[in-house]
PDB file of C-alpha atoms in Angstrom:
ATOM      1  CA  UNK A   1     113.408 107.579  99.050  1.00 96.00           C
ATOM      2  CA  UNK A   2     109.406 109.608 100.321  1.00 98.00           C
ATOM      3  CA  UNK A   3     107.284 107.618  99.815  1.00 98.00           C
ATOM      4  CA  UNK A   4     103.366 108.419  99.115  1.00 98.00           C
ATOM      5  CA  UNK A   5     101.710 105.151 100.954  1.00 98.00           C
ATOM      6  CA  UNK A   6      97.789 105.067 100.274  1.00 98.00           C
ATOM      7  CA  UNK A   7      95.431 103.039 102.829  1.00 97.00           C
ATOM      8  CA  UNK A   8      98.708 104.185 104.794  1.00 97.00           C
ATOM      9  CA  UNK A   9      96.194 103.617 108.529  1.00 97.00           C
ATOM     10  CA  UNK A  10      94.488  99.767 107.030  1.00 95.00           C
ATOM     11  CA  UNK A  11      95.804  96.438 108.332  1.00 96.00           C
ATOM     12  CA  UNK A  12      98.424  95.297 106.090  1.00 97.00           C
ATOM     13  CA  UNK A  13      99.063  99.434 105.017  1.00 97.00           C
ATOM     14  CA  UNK A  14     100.722 100.236 108.648  1.00 97.00           C
ATOM     15  CA  UNK A  15     102.176  97.202 107.971  1.00 98.00           C
ATOM     16  CA  UNK A  16     104.200  99.223 104.644  1.00 98.00           C
ATOM     17  CA  UNK A  17     104.532 102.135 107.207  1.00 98.00           C
ATOM     18  CA  UNK A  18     106.881 100.105 109.359  1.00 98.00           C
ATOM     19  CA  UNK A  19     108.168  98.717 107.563  1.00 98.00           C
ATOM     20  CA  UNK A  20     109.817 101.540 105.514  1.00 98.00           C
ATOM     21  CA  UNK A  21     110.391 103.843 108.110  1.00 98.00           C
ATOM     22  CA  UNK A  22     112.023 101.229 110.044  1.00 98.00           C
ATOM     23  CA  UNK A  23     114.226 100.686 106.741  1.00 98.00           C
ATOM     24  CA  UNK A  24     115.447 104.490 106.757  1.00 98.00           C
ATOM     25  CA  UNK A  25     112.330 104.987 103.856  1.00 98.00           C
ATOM     26  CA  UNK A  26     110.137 108.612 105.048  1.00 98.00           C
ATOM     27  CA  UNK A  27     106.422 107.785 104.156  1.00 98.00           C
ATOM     28  CA  UNK A  28     103.833 109.965 102.897  1.00 98.00           C
ATOM     29  CA  UNK A  29     100.642 108.650 103.861  1.00 98.00           C
ATOM     30  CA  UNK A  30      97.260 109.437 102.994  1.00 98.00           C
ATOM     31  CA  UNK A  31      94.803 109.734 106.304  1.00 97.00           C
ATOM     32  CA  UNK A  32      90.944 110.407 105.074  1.00 94.00           C
ATOM     33  CA  UNK A  33      89.908 111.710 109.092  1.00 95.00           C
ATOM     34  CA  UNK A  34      91.243 113.404 112.202  1.00 96.00           C
ATOM     35  CA  UNK A  35      92.159 109.072 113.474  1.00 96.00           C
ATOM     36  CA  UNK A  36      94.487 108.110 110.858  1.00 96.00           C
ATOM     37  CA  UNK A  37      95.450 111.927 110.659  1.00 97.00           C
ATOM     38  CA  UNK A  38      97.055 111.135 114.804  1.00 97.00           C
ATOM     39  CA  UNK A  39      97.643 107.341 113.992  1.00 96.00           C
ATOM     40  CA  UNK A  40     100.263 108.330 111.326  1.00 97.00           C
ATOM     41  CA  UNK A  41     102.212 110.723 113.249  1.00 97.00           C
ATOM     42  CA  UNK A  42     101.876 108.353 115.860  1.00 97.00           C
ATOM     43  CA  UNK A  43     103.480 106.054 114.090  1.00 97.00           C
ATOM     44  CA  UNK A  44     105.996 108.552 112.534  1.00 97.00           C
ATOM     45  CA  UNK A  45     105.329 108.626 109.018  1.00 98.00           C
ATOM     46  CA  UNK A  46     103.970 112.127 107.453  1.00 98.00           C
ATOM     47  CA  UNK A  47     100.194 113.365 106.317  1.00 98.00           C
ATOM     48  CA  UNK A  48      99.098 113.992 103.861  1.00 98.00           C
ATOM     49  CA  UNK A  49      94.652 115.243 103.647  1.00 97.00           C
ATOM     50  CA  UNK A  50      92.324 113.226 101.286  1.00 96.00           C
ATOM     51  CA  UNK A  51      90.523 109.857  99.947  1.00 95.00           C
ATOM     52  CA  UNK A  52      90.275 107.332  97.083  1.00 95.00           C
ATOM     53  CA  UNK A  53      87.701 109.652  96.125  1.00 95.00           C
ATOM     54  CA  UNK A  54      90.071 112.532  96.342  1.00 97.00           C
ATOM     55  CA  UNK A  55      91.785 112.393  92.377  1.00 98.00           C
ATOM     56  CA  UNK A  56      92.981 115.956  93.664  1.00 98.00           C
ATOM     57  CA  UNK A  57      94.293 114.639  97.219  1.00 97.00           C
ATOM     58  CA  UNK A  58      96.134 111.657  94.637  1.00 98.00           C
ATOM     59  CA  UNK A  59      97.531 113.668  92.068  1.00 98.00           C
ATOM     60  CA  UNK A  60      98.699 115.767  95.559  1.00 98.00           C
ATOM     61  CA  UNK A  61     100.297 113.140  97.369  1.00 98.00           C
ATOM     62  CA  UNK A  62     102.195 111.465  94.478  1.00 98.00           C
ATOM     63  CA  UNK A  63     103.375 114.367  93.016  1.00 97.00           C
ATOM     64  CA  UNK A  64     105.100 115.535  96.128  1.00 97.00           C
ATOM     65  CA  UNK A  65     107.092 111.537  96.584  1.00 98.00           C
ATOM     66  CA  UNK A  66     109.654 109.266  95.136  1.00 97.00           C
ATOM     67  CA  UNK A  67     107.642 106.451  94.861  1.00 98.00           C
ATOM     68  CA  UNK A  68     103.622 104.970  94.871  1.00 98.00           C
ATOM     69  CA  UNK A  69     102.679 102.480  96.929  1.00 98.00           C
ATOM     70  CA  UNK A  70      98.809 101.852  96.534  1.00 98.00           C
ATOM     71  CA  UNK A  71      97.404  99.669  98.796  1.00 98.00           C
ATOM     72  CA  UNK A  72      93.943 101.321  99.897  1.00 96.00           C
ATOM     73  CA  UNK A  73      90.256 100.045  98.770  1.00 94.00           C
ATOM     74  CA  UNK A  74      86.779 100.055  99.612  1.00 89.00           C
ATOM     75  CA  UNK A  75      86.348  96.365 100.960  1.00 84.00           C
ATOM     76  CA  UNK A  76      82.077  97.067 101.396  1.00 83.00           C
ATOM     77  CA  UNK A  77      80.842  94.068  99.349  1.00 77.00           C
ATOM     78  CA  UNK A  78      77.625  95.825  98.339  1.00 81.00           C
ATOM     79  CA  UNK A  79      78.812  97.837  96.259  1.00 89.00           C
ATOM     80  CA  UNK A  80      81.805  95.853  95.096  1.00 87.00           C
ATOM     81  CA  UNK A  81      81.548  97.482  91.593  1.00 90.00           C
ATOM     82  CA  UNK A  82      81.872 100.629  92.483  1.00 94.00           C
ATOM     83  CA  UNK A  83      84.179 100.727  95.308  1.00 94.00           C
ATOM     84  CA  UNK A  84      86.100  98.955  92.420  1.00 94.00           C
ATOM     85  CA  UNK A  85      85.761 102.053  90.126  1.00 95.00           C
ATOM     86  CA  UNK A  86      86.869 103.913  92.599  1.00 96.00           C
ATOM     87  CA  UNK A  87      90.088 101.996  92.480  1.00 97.00           C
ATOM     88  CA  UNK A  88      90.207 102.225  89.064  1.00 97.00           C
ATOM     89  CA  UNK A  89      90.185 106.196  88.892  1.00 97.00           C
ATOM     90  CA  UNK A  90      92.292 106.611  91.957  1.00 98.00           C
ATOM     91  CA  UNK A  91      95.308 104.119  90.477  1.00 98.00           C
ATOM     92  CA  UNK A  92      94.637 105.920  86.827  1.00 98.00           C
ATOM     93  CA  UNK A  93      95.494 109.756  88.787  1.00 98.00           C
ATOM     94  CA  UNK A  94      98.612 107.796  90.519  1.00 98.00           C
ATOM     95  CA  UNK A  95      99.696 106.875  87.826  1.00 98.00           C
ATOM     96  CA  UNK A  96      99.505 110.037  85.600  1.00 97.00           C
ATOM     97  CA  UNK A  97     101.033 112.031  88.886  1.00 98.00           C
ATOM     98  CA  UNK A  98     104.010 109.321  88.183  1.00 97.00           C
ATOM     99  CA  UNK A  99     104.335 109.531  84.659  1.00 97.00           C
ATOM    100  CA  UNK A 100     107.466 109.862  82.717  1.00 95.00           C
ATOM    101  CA  UNK A 101     109.062 109.238  85.902  1.00 93.00           C
ATOM    102  CA  UNK A 102     111.211 107.049  87.043  1.00 90.00           C
ATOM    103  CA  UNK A 103     109.250 106.711  89.741  1.00 96.00           C
ATOM    104  CA  UNK A 104     107.361 103.219  91.067  1.00 97.00           C
ATOM    105  CA  UNK A 105     103.949 103.249  91.166  1.00 98.00           C
ATOM    106  CA  UNK A 106     103.180  99.492  93.528  1.00 98.00           C
ATOM    107  CA  UNK A 107      99.554  98.810  93.328  1.00 98.00           C
ATOM    108  CA  UNK A 108      98.138  96.147  95.052  1.00 97.00           C
ATOM    109  CA  UNK A 109      95.707  92.788  93.913  1.00 96.00           C
ATOM    110  CA  UNK A 110      95.238  89.313  94.738  1.00 95.00           C
ATOM    111  CA  UNK A 111      95.461  85.772  93.799  1.00 95.00           C
ATOM    112  CA  UNK A 112      92.393  84.072  94.928  1.00 92.00           C
ATOM    113  CA  UNK A 113      90.170  84.052  90.447  1.00 89.00           C
ATOM    114  CA  UNK A 114      93.343  84.181  88.613  1.00 92.00           C
ATOM    115  CA  UNK A 115      92.985  80.577  88.433  1.00 90.00           C
ATOM    116  CA  UNK A 116      90.186  78.762  89.970  1.00 91.00           C
ATOM    117  CA  UNK A 117      90.796  75.434  89.780  1.00 93.00           C
ATOM    118  CA  UNK A 118      94.901  75.767  88.983  1.00 95.00           C
ATOM    119  CA  UNK A 119      98.201  77.198  91.411  1.00 97.00           C
ATOM    120  CA  UNK A 120      98.282  80.587  90.856  1.00 97.00           C
ATOM    121  CA  UNK A 121     101.902  81.368  89.147  1.00 97.00           C
ATOM    122  CA  UNK A 122     102.608  84.579  88.716  1.00 97.00           C
ATOM    123  CA  UNK A 123     102.936  84.835  84.688  1.00 96.00           C
ATOM    124  CA  UNK A 124      99.543  84.466  84.595  1.00 95.00           C
ATOM    125  CA  UNK A 125      97.325  87.311  83.773  1.00 92.00           C
ATOM    126  CA  UNK A 126      94.168  88.519  85.467  1.00 89.00           C
ATOM    127  CA  UNK A 127      90.996  88.134  83.166  1.00 77.00           C
ATOM    128  CA  UNK A 128      89.904  90.548  81.156  1.00 70.00           C
ATOM    129  CA  UNK A 129      86.671  90.621  81.338  1.00 68.00           C
ATOM    130  CA  UNK A 130      85.439  93.243  83.902  1.00 58.00           C
ATOM    131  CA  UNK A 131      81.940  91.437  84.444  1.00 60.00           C
ATOM    132  CA  UNK A 132      82.916  88.344  85.615  1.00 68.00           C
ATOM    133  CA  UNK A 133      85.477  89.418  87.854  1.00 79.00           C
ATOM    134  CA  UNK A 134      85.161  93.858  88.547  1.00 84.00           C
ATOM    135  CA  UNK A 135      87.905  95.715  90.027  1.00 89.00           C
ATOM    136  CA  UNK A 136      90.876  96.323  87.836  1.00 93.00           C
ATOM    137  CA  UNK A 137      93.392  97.852  89.587  1.00 95.00           C
ATOM    138  CA  UNK A 138      96.417  95.758  87.945  1.00 95.00           C
ATOM    139  CA  UNK A 139      95.788  96.055  84.767  1.00 95.00           C
ATOM    140  CA  UNK A 140      94.437  99.489  85.280  1.00 96.00           C
ATOM    141  CA  UNK A 141      98.697 100.392  86.119  1.00 96.00           C
ATOM    142  CA  UNK A 142     100.834  97.723  83.843  1.00 95.00           C
ATOM    143  CA  UNK A 143      97.952 100.106  80.426  1.00 95.00           C
ATOM    144  CA  UNK A 144      99.942 102.303  81.413  1.00 96.00           C
ATOM    145  CA  UNK A 145     103.028 101.536  80.429  1.00 95.00           C
ATOM    146  CA  UNK A 146     103.132 103.373  77.383  1.00 95.00           C
ATOM    147  CA  UNK A 147     102.323 106.757  79.100  1.00 95.00           C
ATOM    148  CA  UNK A 148     105.528 105.797  80.790  1.00 96.00           C
ATOM    149  CA  UNK A 149     104.327 105.455  84.238  1.00 97.00           C
ATOM    150  CA  UNK A 150     106.739 102.250  86.137  1.00 96.00           C
ATOM    151  CA  UNK A 151     103.780  99.981  87.376  1.00 97.00           C
ATOM    152  CA  UNK A 152     104.157  96.577  89.479  1.00 97.00           C
ATOM    153  CA  UNK A 153     102.338  94.715  90.817  1.00 97.00           C
ATOM    154  CA  UNK A 154     101.838  93.314  94.230  1.00 98.00           C
ATOM    155  CA  UNK A 155      99.109  90.271  94.536  1.00 98.00           C
ATOM    156  CA  UNK A 156      98.101  89.279  97.597  1.00 97.00           C
ATOM    157  CA  UNK A 157      95.967  85.895  98.502  1.00 97.00           C
ATOM    158  CA  UNK A 158      92.780  85.246 100.375  1.00 94.00           C
ATOM    159  CA  UNK A 159      93.888  86.039 103.833  1.00 96.00           C
ATOM    160  CA  UNK A 160      96.498  88.372 105.171  1.00 97.00           C
ATOM    161  CA  UNK A 161      96.634  87.384 109.343  1.00 97.00           C
ATOM    162  CA  UNK A 162      98.327  88.523 111.992  1.00 96.00           C
ATOM    163  CA  UNK A 163      97.761  91.337 114.055  1.00 93.00           C
ATOM    164  CA  UNK A 164      93.924  93.090 113.972  1.00 92.00           C
ATOM    165  CA  UNK A 165      93.347  90.775 111.290  1.00 94.00           C
ATOM    166  CA  UNK A 166      89.346  91.885 110.338  1.00 91.00           C
ATOM    167  CA  UNK A 167      89.107  89.937 106.949  1.00 90.00           C
ATOM    168  CA  UNK A 168      88.224  86.352 105.200  1.00 92.00           C
ATOM    169  CA  UNK A 169      89.023  84.843 108.959  1.00 94.00           C
ATOM    170  CA  UNK A 170      87.061  86.799 111.641  1.00 95.00           C
ATOM    171  CA  UNK A 171      85.029  86.043 109.315  1.00 95.00           C
ATOM    172  CA  UNK A 172      84.537  83.085 109.151  1.00 97.00           C
ATOM    173  CA  UNK A 173      84.344  82.559 112.385  1.00 97.00           C
ATOM    174  CA  UNK A 174      82.266  85.524 113.277  1.00 97.00           C
ATOM    175  CA  UNK A 175      79.537  83.148 110.744  1.00 97.00           C
ATOM    176  CA  UNK A 176      80.402  80.032 113.284  1.00 98.00           C
ATOM    177  CA  UNK A 177      79.679  81.700 115.890  1.00 97.00           C
ATOM    178  CA  UNK A 178      76.438  82.423 114.896  1.00 97.00           C
ATOM    179  CA  UNK A 179      75.488  78.786 113.473  1.00 97.00           C
ATOM    180  CA  UNK A 180      77.276  77.300 116.407  1.00 98.00           C
ATOM    181  CA  UNK A 181      79.197  75.054 113.482  1.00 98.00           C
ATOM    182  CA  UNK A 182      81.991  75.657 111.800  1.00 98.00           C
ATOM    183  CA  UNK A 183      81.649  74.566 107.930  1.00 98.00           C
ATOM    184  CA  UNK A 184      83.757  73.759 104.928  1.00 98.00           C
ATOM    185  CA  UNK A 185      81.940  72.832 101.979  1.00 98.00           C
ATOM    186  CA  UNK A 186      81.835  68.858 100.205  1.00 97.00           C
ATOM    187  CA  UNK A 187      85.154  67.446 101.229  1.00 98.00           C
ATOM    188  CA  UNK A 188      87.057  70.784 102.432  1.00 98.00           C
ATOM    189  CA  UNK A 189      89.892  70.168 101.092  1.00 97.00           C
ATOM    190  CA  UNK A 190      89.556  73.226  98.593  1.00 97.00           C
ATOM    191  CA  UNK A 191      92.609  75.053  98.804  1.00 97.00           C
ATOM    192  CA  UNK A 192      93.856  78.536 100.215  1.00 96.00           C
ATOM    193  CA  UNK A 193      96.811  80.265 100.360  1.00 98.00           C
ATOM    194  CA  UNK A 194      97.665  82.834 102.976  1.00 98.00           C
ATOM    195  CA  UNK A 195     100.535  85.225 104.292  1.00 98.00           C
ATOM    196  CA  UNK A 196     101.636  87.030 107.464  1.00 98.00           C
ATOM    197  CA  UNK A 197     100.968  91.318 107.248  1.00 98.00           C
ATOM    198  CA  UNK A 198     104.122  91.774 108.543  1.00 98.00           C
ATOM    199  CA  UNK A 199     105.295  88.814 105.547  1.00 98.00           C
ATOM    200  CA  UNK A 200     104.284  91.118 103.299  1.00 98.00           C
ATOM    201  CA  UNK A 201     104.975  94.405 104.156  1.00 98.00           C
ATOM    202  CA  UNK A 202     108.903  93.374 103.497  1.00 98.00           C
ATOM    203  CA  UNK A 203     107.728  91.754 100.432  1.00 98.00           C
ATOM    204  CA  UNK A 204     105.983  95.656  99.809  1.00 98.00           C
ATOM    205  CA  UNK A 205     109.059  96.547 100.855  1.00 98.00           C
ATOM    206  CA  UNK A 206     111.806  94.820  97.620  1.00 98.00           C
ATOM    207  CA  UNK A 207     109.565  95.252  95.029  1.00 97.00           C
ATOM    208  CA  UNK A 208     110.106  98.727  95.907  1.00 97.00           C
ATOM    209  CA  UNK A 209     113.331  99.178  96.632  1.00 96.00           C
ATOM    210  CA  UNK A 210     113.995  96.518  93.972  1.00 91.00           C
ATOM    211  CA  UNK A 211     111.814  96.960  91.602  1.00 77.00           C
ATOM    212  CA  UNK A 212     112.316  96.279  87.511  1.00 83.00           C
ATOM    213  CA  UNK A 213     108.626  97.336  85.562  1.00 89.00           C
ATOM    214  CA  UNK A 214     105.609  95.616  84.978  1.00 92.00           C
ATOM    215  CA  UNK A 215     106.372  92.777  87.071  1.00 96.00           C
ATOM    216  CA  UNK A 216     103.733  91.093  88.650  1.00 97.00           C
ATOM    217  CA  UNK A 217     104.654  89.594  92.292  1.00 98.00           C
ATOM    218  CA  UNK A 218     102.993  87.202  94.786  1.00 98.00           C
ATOM    219  CA  UNK A 219     103.002  87.288  98.474  1.00 98.00           C
ATOM    220  CA  UNK A 220     101.815  83.889  99.645  1.00 98.00           C
ATOM    221  CA  UNK A 221     103.470  82.117 102.057  1.00 98.00           C
ATOM    222  CA  UNK A 222     101.123  79.093 102.792  1.00 98.00           C
ATOM    223  CA  UNK A 223     100.352  78.308  98.980  1.00 97.00           C
ATOM    224  CA  UNK A 224      97.694  76.165 100.229  1.00 97.00           C
ATOM    225  CA  UNK A 225      95.550  75.777 102.879  1.00 98.00           C
ATOM    226  CA  UNK A 226      92.648  72.809 103.402  1.00 98.00           C
ATOM    227  CA  UNK A 227      89.822  75.060 104.198  1.00 98.00           C
ATOM    228  CA  UNK A 228      88.941  72.361 106.415  1.00 98.00           C
ATOM    229  CA  UNK A 229      91.424  72.354 107.962  1.00 98.00           C
ATOM    230  CA  UNK A 230      91.080  76.149 108.536  1.00 98.00           C
ATOM    231  CA  UNK A 231      87.797  75.158 110.221  1.00 98.00           C
ATOM    232  CA  UNK A 232      88.938  72.844 112.334  1.00 98.00           C
ATOM    233  CA  UNK A 233      90.846  74.494 113.985  1.00 98.00           C
ATOM    234  CA  UNK A 234      87.631  77.330 114.831  1.00 98.00           C
ATOM    235  CA  UNK A 235      85.419  74.672 115.192  1.00 98.00           C
ATOM    236  CA  UNK A 236      88.200  73.646 118.325  1.00 98.00           C
ATOM    237  CA  UNK A 237      89.266  77.505 119.603  1.00 98.00           C
ATOM    238  CA  UNK A 238      84.899  77.929 119.821  1.00 98.00           C
ATOM    239  CA  UNK A 239      84.201  74.291 120.578  1.00 98.00           C
ATOM    240  CA  UNK A 240      81.800  74.017 117.448  1.00 98.00           C
ATOM    241  CA  UNK A 241      81.669  70.901 115.522  1.00 98.00           C
ATOM    242  CA  UNK A 242      82.822  71.202 112.782  1.00 98.00           C
ATOM    243  CA  UNK A 243      81.012  69.965 109.758  1.00 98.00           C
ATOM    244  CA  UNK A 244      80.869  70.121 105.838  1.00 98.00           C
ATOM    245  CA  UNK A 245      77.966  71.370 104.175  1.00 98.00           C
ATOM    246  CA  UNK A 246      76.552  70.625 100.552  1.00 97.00           C
ATOM    247  CA  UNK A 247      77.193  73.718  97.986  1.00 96.00           C
ATOM    248  CA  UNK A 248      73.178  73.997  98.640  1.00 95.00           C
ATOM    249  CA  UNK A 249      73.257  74.328 102.328  1.00 97.00           C
ATOM    250  CA  UNK A 250      76.787  77.236 101.579  1.00 97.00           C
ATOM    251  CA  UNK A 251      74.911  79.948 101.642  1.00 94.00           C
ATOM    252  CA  UNK A 252      72.990  79.858 104.067  1.00 95.00           C
ATOM    253  CA  UNK A 253      75.908  79.404 106.152  1.00 96.00           C
ATOM    254  CA  UNK A 254      78.084  81.783 104.207  1.00 96.00           C
ATOM    255  CA  UNK A 255      75.537  83.884 102.769  1.00 93.00           C
ATOM    256  CA  UNK A 256      77.578  86.439  99.987  1.00 90.00           C
ATOM    257  CA  UNK A 257      81.209  84.685 101.560  1.00 92.00           C
ATOM    258  CA  UNK A 258      79.908  81.270  99.652  1.00 95.00           C
ATOM    259  CA  UNK A 259      81.973  81.637  96.589  1.00 92.00           C
ATOM    260  CA  UNK A 260      85.455  83.174  98.247  1.00 92.00           C
ATOM    261  CA  UNK A 261      83.858  79.204 101.569  1.00 96.00           C
ATOM    262  CA  UNK A 262      84.052  77.234  97.907  1.00 96.00           C
ATOM    263  CA  UNK A 263      87.384  78.460  95.241  1.00 95.00           C
ATOM    264  CA  UNK A 264      90.215  76.700  95.211  1.00 97.00           C
ATOM    265  CA  UNK A 265      92.790  79.345  94.435  1.00 96.00           C
ATOM    266  CA  UNK A 266      96.139  77.481  95.623  1.00 97.00           C
ATOM    267  CA  UNK A 267      99.639  80.555  94.149  1.00 98.00           C
ATOM    268  CA  UNK A 268     102.674  79.652  93.742  1.00 98.00           C
ATOM    269  CA  UNK A 269     105.603  82.255  94.850  1.00 98.00           C
ATOM    270  CA  UNK A 270     108.855  80.917  93.673  1.00 98.00           C
ATOM    271  CA  UNK A 271     109.500  83.625  91.525  1.00 97.00           C
ATOM    272  CA  UNK A 272     108.631  86.457  93.518  1.00 98.00           C
ATOM    273  CA  UNK A 273     111.044  84.262  95.467  1.00 98.00           C
ATOM    274  CA  UNK A 274     113.488  84.042  92.913  1.00 97.00           C
ATOM    275  CA  UNK A 275     113.872  87.498  91.816  1.00 96.00           C
ATOM    276  CA  UNK A 276     113.562  89.373  95.891  1.00 97.00           C
ATOM    277  CA  UNK A 277     115.268  86.998  98.037  1.00 97.00           C
ATOM    278  CA  UNK A 278     111.957  87.107  99.896  1.00 98.00           C
ATOM    279  CA  UNK A 279     111.138  84.797 102.199  1.00 98.00           C
ATOM    280  CA  UNK A 280     108.458  84.605 104.574  1.00 98.00           C
ATOM    281  CA  UNK A 281     109.792  83.821 108.527  1.00 98.00           C
ATOM    282  CA  UNK A 282     106.189  84.948 110.178  1.00 98.00           C
ATOM    283  CA  UNK A 283     103.859  81.896 111.671  1.00 97.00           C
ATOM    284  CA  UNK A 284     101.666  80.171 108.860  1.00 98.00           C
ATOM    285  CA  UNK A 285      98.385  80.784 108.597  1.00 98.00           C
ATOM    286  CA  UNK A 286      97.425  77.858 110.755  1.00 98.00           C
ATOM    287  CA  UNK A 287      99.689  78.111 114.423  1.00 97.00           C
ATOM    288  CA  UNK A 288      98.827  81.861 114.115  1.00 97.00           C
ATOM    289  CA  UNK A 289      94.991  81.297 113.245  1.00 97.00           C
ATOM    290  CA  UNK A 290      95.581  78.525 116.481  1.00 96.00           C
ATOM    291  CA  UNK A 291      95.867  81.832 118.623  1.00 92.00           C
ATOM    292  CA  UNK A 292      93.529  83.446 121.145  1.00 92.00           C
ATOM    293  CA  UNK A 293      93.457  86.716 120.310  1.00 92.00           C
ATOM    294  CA  UNK A 294      91.873  85.453 117.017  1.00 96.00           C
ATOM    295  CA  UNK A 295      88.464  84.523 119.329  1.00 95.00           C
ATOM    296  CA  UNK A 296      89.057  87.412 121.920  1.00 90.00           C
ATOM    297  CA  UNK A 297      85.190  89.348 121.774  1.00 75.00           C
TER     298      UNK A 297
END
């Protein structure tokens, strides 16, 4: 298939591009800069210039493809609500371009706030309260089914790790360096799920090839990593004390990140594995984190 990929040069999207090309698909990648265009060309993908705010460019890219994989998101948490609105409009534009056809639209969502304190499963619906959780990627995509949009959802965990990781775990490493301690909250037994970027990329390909419209999939390899274990590796690698923080102290250490550091959000991928035959093969979060590349400056 010829697949239009947004976020094609990002941490996850670039792995998806390579996975698709290796499997014999063609890729049309969204590029908002000359550097992104050169990166896509070097990878062997075709280039489509535009960005998430340019809805006409999104519609044209989707119209020129047999399928769409949407991984792009503006990760500026200072403007999170606005970026969520940009994402919603982008998904609507992509959906409009493939409506009434058999061309699948695969969008990206998350497991973190799906069911705090419980093990999240694929059948759980996200909160309908857009004020509490303003990112409504999957709700937007799946709501277009009556218009003939064959949408499905890949939910990713808080940690997608691997070479080039610039997500939550590197932020934790940055906090530890800045504060001189590696911290967790209370007993640190709140859990994070995780997946390696290459395993996640393979899941997107399987969803593309075996897509069942209206279905939610979980890209989860490690279902429940204790946050304290993450802090322990960071402390040992940086030769820093590993300490517990009270919820009140957490804001001083983690800043805006404190709610993420406190959340208990285990997630299952059993149904995804059974439906698609997806089996993660890459290292889990703890052995991958315990690697020099995460601590190079």
